[in-house]
Amino acid sequence: MIILKSPREIEKMKEAGKILAACHREIAKLIKPGVMTWEIDEFVEQFLKKHGATPEQKGYKGYEYATCASINDEVCHGFPRKTPLQEGDIVTIDMVVNLNGALADSAWSYPVGKVSDETKRLLEVTKESLYRAIEVAQPGNRIGDIGHAIQSYVEAEGFSVVRNFIGHGIGATIHEKPDVPHFGLPGKGARLKEGMVFTIEPMVNVGEYHTKMDLNGWTARTIDGKYSAQYEHTIAITSEGPIILTDQEMR
Ligand code: MF3
Ligand code: CO
């Protein structure tokens, strides 16, 4: 069942999203060679506390950190750690913010120092695929239109779209209906309706789309060891079109 949200509920989630966006803007300034994702995680905890919010991922199904920090070939759910980031790495910081019971979810990939041209293109294409998907998330369109917008663009650029992790409805809990795959056929799937709130969070790989699971049971990485990037927003469908609740950029 898809739980539709009232304008008031969407407003509350937007307040959570604002804190999340501000936190990402600060993280962007912190990421550089030598910094540890463990420190970023501590920063996020403090930042959210200061703003009266809490990290929803911490304690979720036994997950122990405020953030997921996925480096290079890690696709998602990487653990923050005490290894310094290195020039040329990319790191995706993903978090869910809880403000007075309303949630917002956003992940962002950051380059560490100077990265290769291919890596730059991976980041650009992944981010662009997210914004192309948001553009088609109009009331009356279908879930499949979102996946198709991402997949057709990403594959035309020579990259691949991860299949086994997808976007999701969100509200008072992290994972609700609907499922939002980042691949699919136009005109297929559930119709988008005013009051739906969900994430779009394409994970895009340089090589093959297949992933393998680490022994920790959480972290997924690319099967071929090539880089993977991810950008995620929480969006609300309104009569006027989609609104980004976690917007951190002027666009
Ligand atoms: N933000 C993640 C998502 O998009 C949530 C990961 S759950 C965690 O689904 F436990 F790993 F944090
Ligand atoms: Co998510």
GROMACS .gro file of C-alpha atoms and ligand atoms in nm:
model
  264
    1MET     CA    1   0.000   0.000   0.000
    2ILE     CA    2   0.126   0.345  -0.091
    3ILE     CA    3   0.074   0.595   0.193
    4LEU     CA    4  -0.011   0.935   0.044
    5LYS     CA    5   0.113   1.237   0.238
    6SER     CA    6  -0.077   1.557   0.315
    7PRO     CA    7   0.076   1.896   0.228
    8ARG     CA    8   0.145   1.938   0.601
    9GLU     CA    9   0.331   1.607   0.621
   10ILE     CA   10   0.530   1.696   0.310
   11GLU     CA   11   0.621   2.030   0.470
   12LYS     CA   12   0.757   1.845   0.776
   13MET     CA   13   0.964   1.613   0.557
   14LYS     CA   14   1.093   1.919   0.373
   15GLU     CA   15   1.218   2.062   0.703
   16ALA     CA   16   1.411   1.738   0.762
   17GLY     CA   17   1.535   1.761   0.404
   18LYS     CA   18   1.666   2.114   0.456
   19ILE     CA   19   1.884   1.999   0.745
   20LEU     CA   20   2.006   1.706   0.537
   21ALA     CA   21   2.090   1.935   0.243
   22ALA     CA   22   2.278   2.176   0.469
   23CYS     CA   23   2.471   1.882   0.613
   24HIS     CA   24   2.573   1.767   0.262
   25ARG     CA   25   2.692   2.119   0.181
   26GLU     CA   26   2.921   2.104   0.486
   27ILE     CA   27   3.044   1.754   0.396
   28ALA     CA   28   3.140   1.884   0.050
   29LYS     CA   29   3.382   2.123   0.221
   30LEU     CA   30   3.529   1.852   0.445
   31ILE     CA   31   3.605   1.585   0.185
   32LYS     CA   32   3.973   1.583   0.092
   33PRO     CA   33   4.269   1.344   0.085
   34GLY     CA   34   4.361   1.232   0.438
   35VAL     CA   35   4.013   1.267   0.586
   36MET     CA   36   3.854   0.951   0.727
   37THR     CA   37   3.490   0.863   0.664
   38TRP     CA   38   3.476   0.785   1.037
   39GLU     CA   39   3.531   1.160   1.099
   40ILE     CA   40   3.260   1.252   0.849
   41ASP     CA   41   3.022   1.021   1.035
   42GLU     CA   42   3.105   1.192   1.367
   43PHE     CA   43   3.056   1.531   1.204
   44VAL     CA   44   2.712   1.428   1.078
   45GLU     CA   45   2.604   1.308   1.423
   46GLN     CA   46   2.704   1.640   1.578
   47PHE     CA   47   2.551   1.845   1.297
   48LEU     CA   48   2.215   1.671   1.323
   49LYS     CA   49   2.213   1.700   1.701
   50LYS     CA   50   2.282   2.072   1.677
   51HIS     CA   51   1.980   2.105   1.449
   52GLY     CA   52   1.746   1.902   1.671
   53ALA     CA   53   1.746   1.602   1.434
   54THR     CA   54   1.863   1.239   1.461
   55PRO     CA   55   2.033   0.994   1.221
   56GLU     CA   56   1.762   0.742   1.133
   57GLN     CA   57   2.004   0.487   0.986
   58LYS     CA   58   2.176   0.435   1.322
   59GLY     CA   59   2.011   0.129   1.477
   60TYR     CA   60   1.809   0.054   1.162
   61LYS     CA   61   1.812  -0.328   1.128
   62GLY     CA   62   2.124  -0.325   1.343
   63TYR     CA   63   2.318  -0.078   1.127
   64GLU     CA   64   2.566   0.098   1.357
   65TYR     CA   65   2.644   0.431   1.192
   66ALA     CA   66   2.476   0.762   1.113
   67THR     CA   67   2.594   0.746   0.752
   68CYS     CA   68   2.682   0.498   0.483
   69ALA     CA   69   3.017   0.588   0.328
   70SER     CA   70   3.085   0.391   0.011
   71ILE     CA   71   3.426   0.432  -0.149
   72ASN     CA   72   3.520   0.363  -0.514
   73ASP     CA   73   3.393   0.012  -0.603
   74GLU     CA   74   3.156   0.009  -0.305
   75VAL     CA   75   2.806   0.054  -0.446
   76CYS     CA   76   2.620   0.125  -0.122
   77HIS     CA   77   2.606   0.062   0.254
   78GLY     CA   78   2.981   0.104   0.307
   79PHE     CA   79   3.080   0.142   0.674
   80PRO     CA   80   3.248   0.465   0.788
   81ARG     CA   81   3.609   0.377   0.871
   82LYS     CA   82   3.942   0.497   1.000
   83THR     CA   83   4.124   0.473   0.667
   84PRO     CA   84   4.220   0.807   0.512
   85LEU     CA   85   4.058   0.896   0.179
   86GLN     CA   86   4.308   0.920  -0.106
   87GLU     CA   87   4.342   1.153  -0.400
   88GLY     CA   88   4.144   1.010  -0.692
   89ASP     CA   89   3.887   0.827  -0.473
   90ILE     CA   90   3.516   0.889  -0.486
   91VAL     CA   91   3.301   0.854  -0.176
   92THR     CA   92   2.923   0.842  -0.149
   93ILE     CA   93   2.778   0.968   0.177
   94ASP     CA   94   2.419   0.850   0.235
   95MET     CA   95   2.203   0.939   0.531
   96VAL     CA   96   1.845   0.957   0.653
   97VAL     CA   97   1.751   1.249   0.877
   98ASN     CA   98   1.468   1.231   1.130
   99LEU     CA   99   1.321   1.562   1.240
  100ASN     CA  100   1.029   1.521   1.481
  101GLY     CA  101   0.930   1.192   1.320
  102ALA     CA  102   0.950   1.311   0.958
  103LEU     CA  103   1.224   1.156   0.742
  104ALA     CA  104   1.432   1.263   0.445
  105ASP     CA  105   1.693   1.056   0.261
  106SER     CA  106   1.975   1.176   0.036
  107ALA     CA  107   2.305   1.036  -0.088
  108TRP     CA  108   2.575   1.228  -0.272
  109SER     CA  109   2.902   1.121  -0.436
  110TYR     CA  110   3.208   1.336  -0.377
  111PRO     CA  111   3.540   1.336  -0.562
  112VAL     CA  112   3.847   1.328  -0.336
  113GLY     CA  113   4.102   1.578  -0.465
  114LYS     CA  114   4.173   1.540  -0.834
  115VAL     CA  115   3.999   1.245  -1.002
  116SER     CA  116   4.037   1.092  -1.349
  117ASP     CA  117   3.837   1.220  -1.646
  118GLU     CA  118   3.641   0.895  -1.654
  119THR     CA  119   3.551   0.935  -1.287
  120LYS     CA  120   3.441   1.295  -1.347
  121ARG     CA  121   3.216   1.175  -1.628
  122LEU     CA  122   3.074   0.899  -1.404
  123LEU     CA  123   2.980   1.160  -1.143
  124GLU     CA  124   2.828   1.395  -1.401
  125VAL     CA  125   2.627   1.125  -1.576
  126THR     CA  126   2.496   0.979  -1.248
  127LYS     CA  127   2.382   1.319  -1.121
  128GLU     CA  128   2.228   1.411  -1.456
  129SER     CA  129   2.038   1.080  -1.459
  130LEU     CA  130   1.882   1.168  -1.123
  131TYR     CA  131   1.764   1.508  -1.246
  132ARG     CA  132   1.631   1.360  -1.571
  133ALA     CA  133   1.432   1.112  -1.362
  134ILE     CA  134   1.292   1.384  -1.137
  135GLU     CA  135   1.177   1.575  -1.444
  136VAL     CA  136   0.954   1.286  -1.556
  137ALA     CA  137   0.818   1.225  -1.203
  138GLN     CA  138   0.498   1.412  -1.291
  139PRO     CA  139   0.153   1.317  -1.164
  140GLY     CA  140  -0.011   1.087  -1.420
  141ASN     CA  141   0.322   0.946  -1.540
  142ARG     CA  142   0.431   0.600  -1.426
  143ILE     CA  143   0.707   0.448  -1.213
  144GLY     CA  144   0.850   0.289  -1.528
  145ASP     CA  145   0.901   0.634  -1.682
  146ILE     CA  146   1.145   0.714  -1.401
  147GLY     CA  147   1.352   0.400  -1.450
  148HIS     CA  148   1.349   0.441  -1.824
  149ALA     CA  149   1.473   0.802  -1.806
  150ILE     CA  150   1.771   0.685  -1.599
  151GLN     CA  151   1.854   0.363  -1.782
  152SER     CA  152   1.827   0.497  -2.137
  153TYR     CA  153   2.050   0.795  -2.060
  154VAL     CA  154   2.310   0.607  -1.851
  155GLU     CA  155   2.347   0.322  -2.100
  156ALA     CA  156   2.377   0.565  -2.393
  157GLU     CA  157   2.669   0.716  -2.201
  158GLY     CA  158   2.833   0.373  -2.179
  159PHE     CA  159   2.777   0.312  -1.807
  160SER     CA  160   2.546   0.064  -1.632
  161VAL     CA  161   2.262   0.091  -1.380
  162VAL     CA  162   2.261  -0.122  -1.064
  163ARG     CA  163   1.951  -0.343  -1.048
  164ASN     CA  164   1.941  -0.489  -0.697
  165PHE     CA  165   1.914  -0.164  -0.500
  166ILE     CA  166   1.626   0.068  -0.579
  167GLY     CA  167   1.447   0.383  -0.467
  168HIS     CA  168   1.161   0.359  -0.219
  169GLY     CA  169   0.868   0.536  -0.065
  170ILE     CA  170   0.953   0.711   0.260
  171GLY     CA  171   0.759   0.888   0.535
  172ALA     CA  172   0.755   0.794   0.902
  173THR     CA  173   0.975   0.493   0.820
  174ILE     CA  174   1.271   0.460   0.581
  175HIS     CA  175   1.129   0.204   0.341
  176GLU     CA  176   0.770   0.221   0.221
  177LYS     CA  177   0.594   0.148  -0.105
  178PRO     CA  178   0.634   0.218  -0.390
  179ASP     CA  179   0.950   0.047  -0.516
  180VAL     CA  180   1.132   0.275  -0.757
  181PRO     CA  181   1.369   0.084  -0.987
  182HIS     CA  182   1.628   0.286  -1.178
  183PHE     CA  183   1.562   0.082  -1.493
  184GLY     CA  184   1.244  -0.012  -1.675
  185LEU     CA  185   0.995   0.052  -1.948
  186PRO     CA  186   0.809   0.375  -2.018
  187GLY     CA  187   0.435   0.360  -1.950
  188LYS     CA  188   0.470   0.063  -1.713
  189GLY     CA  189   0.417   0.037  -1.338
  190ALA     CA  190   0.207   0.232  -1.087
  191ARG     CA  191   0.079   0.575  -1.179
  192LEU     CA  192   0.236   0.870  -0.992
  193LYS     CA  193  -0.013   1.051  -0.772
  194GLU     CA  194  -0.020   1.372  -0.575
  195GLY     CA  195   0.095   1.299  -0.217
  196MET     CA  196   0.345   1.025  -0.304
  197VAL     CA  197   0.686   1.077  -0.146
  198PHE     CA  198   0.977   0.857  -0.251
  199THR     CA  199   1.347   0.850  -0.321
  200ILE     CA  200   1.520   0.828  -0.657
  201GLU     CA  201   1.877   0.709  -0.600
  202PRO     CA  202   2.049   0.571  -0.910
  203MET     CA  203   2.371   0.377  -0.853
  204VAL     CA  204   2.573   0.389  -1.174
  205ASN     CA  205   2.875   0.170  -1.251
  206VAL     CA  206   3.164   0.225  -1.490
  207GLY     CA  207   3.164  -0.149  -1.570
  208GLU     CA  208   2.910  -0.424  -1.514
  209TYR     CA  209   2.594  -0.359  -1.315
  210HIS     CA  210   2.628  -0.674  -1.102
  211THR     CA  211   2.724  -0.642  -0.737
  212LYS     CA  212   2.863  -0.873  -0.472
  213MET     CA  213   2.808  -0.859  -0.097
  214ASP     CA  214   3.090  -0.816   0.155
  215LEU     CA  215   3.121  -1.058   0.445
  216ASN     CA  216   2.984  -0.787   0.676
  217GLY     CA  217   2.642  -0.857   0.521
  218TRP     CA  218   2.583  -0.489   0.437
  219THR     CA  219   2.832  -0.349   0.189
  220ALA     CA  220   2.769  -0.412  -0.180
  221ARG     CA  221   3.051  -0.359  -0.429
  222THR     CA  222   3.090  -0.389  -0.804
  223ILE     CA  223   3.172  -0.737  -0.926
  224ASP     CA  224   3.453  -0.609  -1.152
  225GLY     CA  225   3.610  -0.368  -0.902
  226LYS     CA  226   3.531  -0.062  -1.113
  227TYR     CA  227   3.391   0.259  -0.962
  228SER     CA  228   3.028   0.319  -0.874
  229ALA     CA  229   2.858   0.653  -0.802
  230GLN     CA  230   2.521   0.751  -0.655
  231TYR     CA  231   2.304   1.059  -0.618
  232GLU     CA  232   1.979   1.044  -0.425
  233HIS     CA  233   1.699   1.287  -0.352
  234THR     CA  234   1.371   1.250  -0.166
  235ILE     CA  235   1.093   1.395  -0.379
  236ALA     CA  236   0.722   1.467  -0.330
  237ILE     CA  237   0.468   1.449  -0.611
  238THR     CA  238   0.233   1.749  -0.611
  239SER     CA  239  -0.034   1.868  -0.854
  240GLU     CA  240   0.225   2.111  -0.985
  241GLY     CA  241   0.488   1.839  -1.036
  242PRO     CA  242   0.775   1.696  -0.833
  243ILE     CA  243   0.936   1.890  -0.546
  244ILE     CA  244   1.285   1.799  -0.426
  245LEU     CA  245   1.276   1.783  -0.045
  246THR     CA  246   1.654   1.744  -0.008
  247ASP     CA  247   1.772   2.008  -0.255
  248GLN     CA  248   2.122   2.131  -0.180
  249GLU     CA  249   2.202   2.295  -0.513
  250MET     CA  250   2.062   2.585  -0.707
  251ARG     CA  251   1.939   2.421  -1.025
  252MF3     N1  252   1.964   0.555   0.274
  252MF3     C1  253   1.958   0.415   0.249
  252MF3     C2  254   1.858   0.388   0.140
  252MF3     O1  255   1.849   0.464   0.050
  252MF3     C3  256   1.923   0.345   0.375
  252MF3     C4  257   2.022   0.245   0.406
  252MF3     S1  258   1.975   0.156   0.541
  252MF3     C5  259   2.111   0.152   0.640
  252MF3     O2  260   1.786   0.292   0.138
  252MF3     F1  261   2.080   0.085   0.741
  252MF3     F2  262   2.212   0.101   0.573
  252MF3     F3  263   2.145   0.270   0.673
  253CO      CO  264   1.715   0.576   0.006
   0.00000   0.00000   0.00000
